[in-house]
Coordinates of C-alpha atoms in Angstrom, one line a residue:
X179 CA -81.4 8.6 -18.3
X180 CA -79.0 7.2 -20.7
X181 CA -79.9 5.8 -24.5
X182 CA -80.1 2.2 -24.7
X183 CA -77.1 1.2 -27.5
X184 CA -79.2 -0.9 -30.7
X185 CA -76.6 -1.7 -33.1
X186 CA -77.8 -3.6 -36.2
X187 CA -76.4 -5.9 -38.5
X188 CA -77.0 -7.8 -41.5
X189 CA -75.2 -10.0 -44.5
X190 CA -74.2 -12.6 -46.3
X191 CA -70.5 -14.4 -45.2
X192 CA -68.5 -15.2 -47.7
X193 CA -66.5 -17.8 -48.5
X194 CA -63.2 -15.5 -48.0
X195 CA -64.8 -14.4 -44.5
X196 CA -65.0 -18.1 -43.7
X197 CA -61.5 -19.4 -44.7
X198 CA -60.4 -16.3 -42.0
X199 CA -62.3 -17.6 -39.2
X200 CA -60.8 -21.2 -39.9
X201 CA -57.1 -20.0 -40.4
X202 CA -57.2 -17.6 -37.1
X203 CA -59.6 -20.6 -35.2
X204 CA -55.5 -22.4 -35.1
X205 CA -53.0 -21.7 -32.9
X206 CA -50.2 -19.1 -33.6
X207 CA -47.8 -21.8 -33.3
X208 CA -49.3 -23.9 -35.9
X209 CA -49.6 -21.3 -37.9
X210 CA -46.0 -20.5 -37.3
X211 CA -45.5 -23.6 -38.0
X212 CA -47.3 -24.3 -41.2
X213 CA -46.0 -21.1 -42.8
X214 CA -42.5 -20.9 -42.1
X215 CA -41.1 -24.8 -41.1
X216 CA -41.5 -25.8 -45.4
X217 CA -38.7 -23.2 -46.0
X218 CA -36.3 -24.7 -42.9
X219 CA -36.4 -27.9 -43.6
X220 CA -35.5 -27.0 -47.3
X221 CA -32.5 -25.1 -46.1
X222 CA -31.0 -27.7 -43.3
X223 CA -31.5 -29.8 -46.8
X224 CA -29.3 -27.5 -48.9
X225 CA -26.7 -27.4 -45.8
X226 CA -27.0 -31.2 -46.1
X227 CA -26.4 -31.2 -49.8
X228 CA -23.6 -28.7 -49.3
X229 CA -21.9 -30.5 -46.2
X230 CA -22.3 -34.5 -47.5
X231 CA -22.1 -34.8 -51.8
X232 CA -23.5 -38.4 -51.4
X233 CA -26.7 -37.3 -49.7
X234 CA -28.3 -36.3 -53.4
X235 CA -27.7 -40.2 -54.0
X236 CA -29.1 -41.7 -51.1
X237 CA -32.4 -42.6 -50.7
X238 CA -32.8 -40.0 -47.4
X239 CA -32.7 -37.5 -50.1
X240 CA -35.6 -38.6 -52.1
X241 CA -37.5 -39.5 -48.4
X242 CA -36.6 -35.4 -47.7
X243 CA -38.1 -34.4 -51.0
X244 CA -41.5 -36.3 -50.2
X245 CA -41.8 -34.7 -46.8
X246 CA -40.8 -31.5 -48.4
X247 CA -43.9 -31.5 -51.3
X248 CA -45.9 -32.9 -48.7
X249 CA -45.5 -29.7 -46.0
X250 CA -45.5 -27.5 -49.1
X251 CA -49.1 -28.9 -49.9
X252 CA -50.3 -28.7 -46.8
X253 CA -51.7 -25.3 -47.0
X254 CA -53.4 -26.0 -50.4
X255 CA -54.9 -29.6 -48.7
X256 CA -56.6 -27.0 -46.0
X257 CA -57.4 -24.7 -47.9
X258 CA -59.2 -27.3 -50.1
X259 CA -61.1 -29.1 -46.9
X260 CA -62.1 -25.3 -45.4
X261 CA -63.9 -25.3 -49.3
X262 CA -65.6 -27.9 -48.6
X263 CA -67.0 -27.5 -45.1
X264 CA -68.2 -24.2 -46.6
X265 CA -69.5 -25.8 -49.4
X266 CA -71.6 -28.5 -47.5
X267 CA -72.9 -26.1 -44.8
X268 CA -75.9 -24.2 -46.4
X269 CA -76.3 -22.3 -43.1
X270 CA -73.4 -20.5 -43.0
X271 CA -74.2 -19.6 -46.8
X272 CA -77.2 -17.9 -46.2
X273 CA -77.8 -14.0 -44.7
X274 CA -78.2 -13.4 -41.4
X275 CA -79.2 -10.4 -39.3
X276 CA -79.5 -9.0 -35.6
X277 CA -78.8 -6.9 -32.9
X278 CA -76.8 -5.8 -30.5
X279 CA -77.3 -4.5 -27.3
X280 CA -75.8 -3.5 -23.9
X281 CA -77.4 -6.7 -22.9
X282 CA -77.4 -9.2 -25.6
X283 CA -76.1 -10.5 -28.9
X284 CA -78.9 -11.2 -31.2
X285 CA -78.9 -12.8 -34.0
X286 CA -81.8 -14.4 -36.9
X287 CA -81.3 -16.3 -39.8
X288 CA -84.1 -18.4 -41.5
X289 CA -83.4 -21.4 -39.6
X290 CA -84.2 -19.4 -36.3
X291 CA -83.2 -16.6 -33.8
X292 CA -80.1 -17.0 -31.1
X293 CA -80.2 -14.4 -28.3
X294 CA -76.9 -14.6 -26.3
X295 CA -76.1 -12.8 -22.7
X296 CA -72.8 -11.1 -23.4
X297 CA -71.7 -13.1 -20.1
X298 CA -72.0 -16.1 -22.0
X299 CA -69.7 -15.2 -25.0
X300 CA -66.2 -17.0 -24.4
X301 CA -63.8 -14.5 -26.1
X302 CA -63.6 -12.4 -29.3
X303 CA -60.6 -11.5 -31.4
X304 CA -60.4 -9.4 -34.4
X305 CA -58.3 -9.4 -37.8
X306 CA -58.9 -7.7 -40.5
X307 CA -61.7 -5.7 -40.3
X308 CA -63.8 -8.5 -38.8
X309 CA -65.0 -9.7 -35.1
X310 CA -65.1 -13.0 -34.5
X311 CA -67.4 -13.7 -31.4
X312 CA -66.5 -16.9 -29.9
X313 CA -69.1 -19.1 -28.4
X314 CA -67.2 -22.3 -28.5
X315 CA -63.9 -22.9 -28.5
X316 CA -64.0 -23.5 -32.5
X317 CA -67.6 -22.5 -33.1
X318 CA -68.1 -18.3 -33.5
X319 CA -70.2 -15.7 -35.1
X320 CA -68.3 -14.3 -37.9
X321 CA -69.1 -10.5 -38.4
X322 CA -67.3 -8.1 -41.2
X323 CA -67.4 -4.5 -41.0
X324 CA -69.3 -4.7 -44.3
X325 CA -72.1 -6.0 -42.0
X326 CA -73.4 -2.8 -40.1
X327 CA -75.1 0.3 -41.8
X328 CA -72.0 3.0 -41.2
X329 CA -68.6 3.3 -40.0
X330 CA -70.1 5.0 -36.6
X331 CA -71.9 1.3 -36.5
X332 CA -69.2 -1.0 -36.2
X333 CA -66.9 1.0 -34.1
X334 CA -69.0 0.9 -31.3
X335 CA -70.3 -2.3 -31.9
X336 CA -66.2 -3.3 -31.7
X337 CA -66.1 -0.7 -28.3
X338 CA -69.3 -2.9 -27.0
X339 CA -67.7 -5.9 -27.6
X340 CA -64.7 -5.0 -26.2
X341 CA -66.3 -3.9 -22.5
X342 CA -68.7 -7.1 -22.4
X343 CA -66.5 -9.8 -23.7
X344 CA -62.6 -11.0 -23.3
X345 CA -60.4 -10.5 -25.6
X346 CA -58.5 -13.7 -27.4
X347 CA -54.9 -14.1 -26.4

């Protein structure tokens, strides 16, 4: 008779934990996008500077330079609104704790306890030493390694995770 798997958790997200979740809940491509397409359109404006001298005088040039503070912004505008989700969401502030099994994904918090089916979990990825278990499309439980009692904890709560539930692409 084999030994049932009962691998617990506990902790307190922070706010580092959630910016994570929200950066990886986008698209590569935006985030492609978003980290690299600042520094192109600043060089086909240098080759436009280089190629036509009146462009510095013309009033495209000035238009560029808005759109060009305004990608390079961006990041710090999202940044700023992920800080302020976090901020209003006291749920996601507090601790939370549970239990995994071969069978379930458990999981209590003051406001309540969630028991999931592994079957019922839409996908999980993991960066950086952190599992995020996907529920939703945009809605997941966030889990560090910080959050389980040893290192022999949250690898085979991330070999678990990886039989019962597909990965994210």
């Amino acid at each position: 008779m084999s030994e049932q798997i009962e691998i617990h958790f506990n902790g307190i997200l922070s706010e580092e934990h959630f910016y994570k979740f929200n950066q990886y809940c986008r698209p590569p491509w935006a985030r492609f996008i978003g980290k690299w397409f600042p520094w192109f359109y600043l060089g086909l404006m240098i080759v436009e500077a280089i190629g036509i001298p009146e462009y510095i005088a013309s009033p495209r040039f000035s238009f560029d330079i808005s759109i060009l503070l305004l990608l390079l912004l961006l990041p710090q505008l999202t940044k700023r609104q992920i800080k302020k989700v976090w901020q209003s969401n006291k749920s996601i502030q507090e601790g939370f704790s549970g239990v995994a099994t071969e069978e379930n994904f458990v999981c209590n918090s003051s406001y309540g306890e969630s028991k999931f089916p592994w079957n019922v979990m839409l996908k999980y990825k993991e960066v950086e030493n952190i599992i995020l278990l996907y529920i939703a499309i945009n809605q997941a439980f966030i889990l560090p390694s910080s959050f389980f009692n040893s290192e022999e904890d949250w690898q085979q709560f991330r070999q678990l995770v990886a039989e019962r539930v597909p990965k994210k692409q």
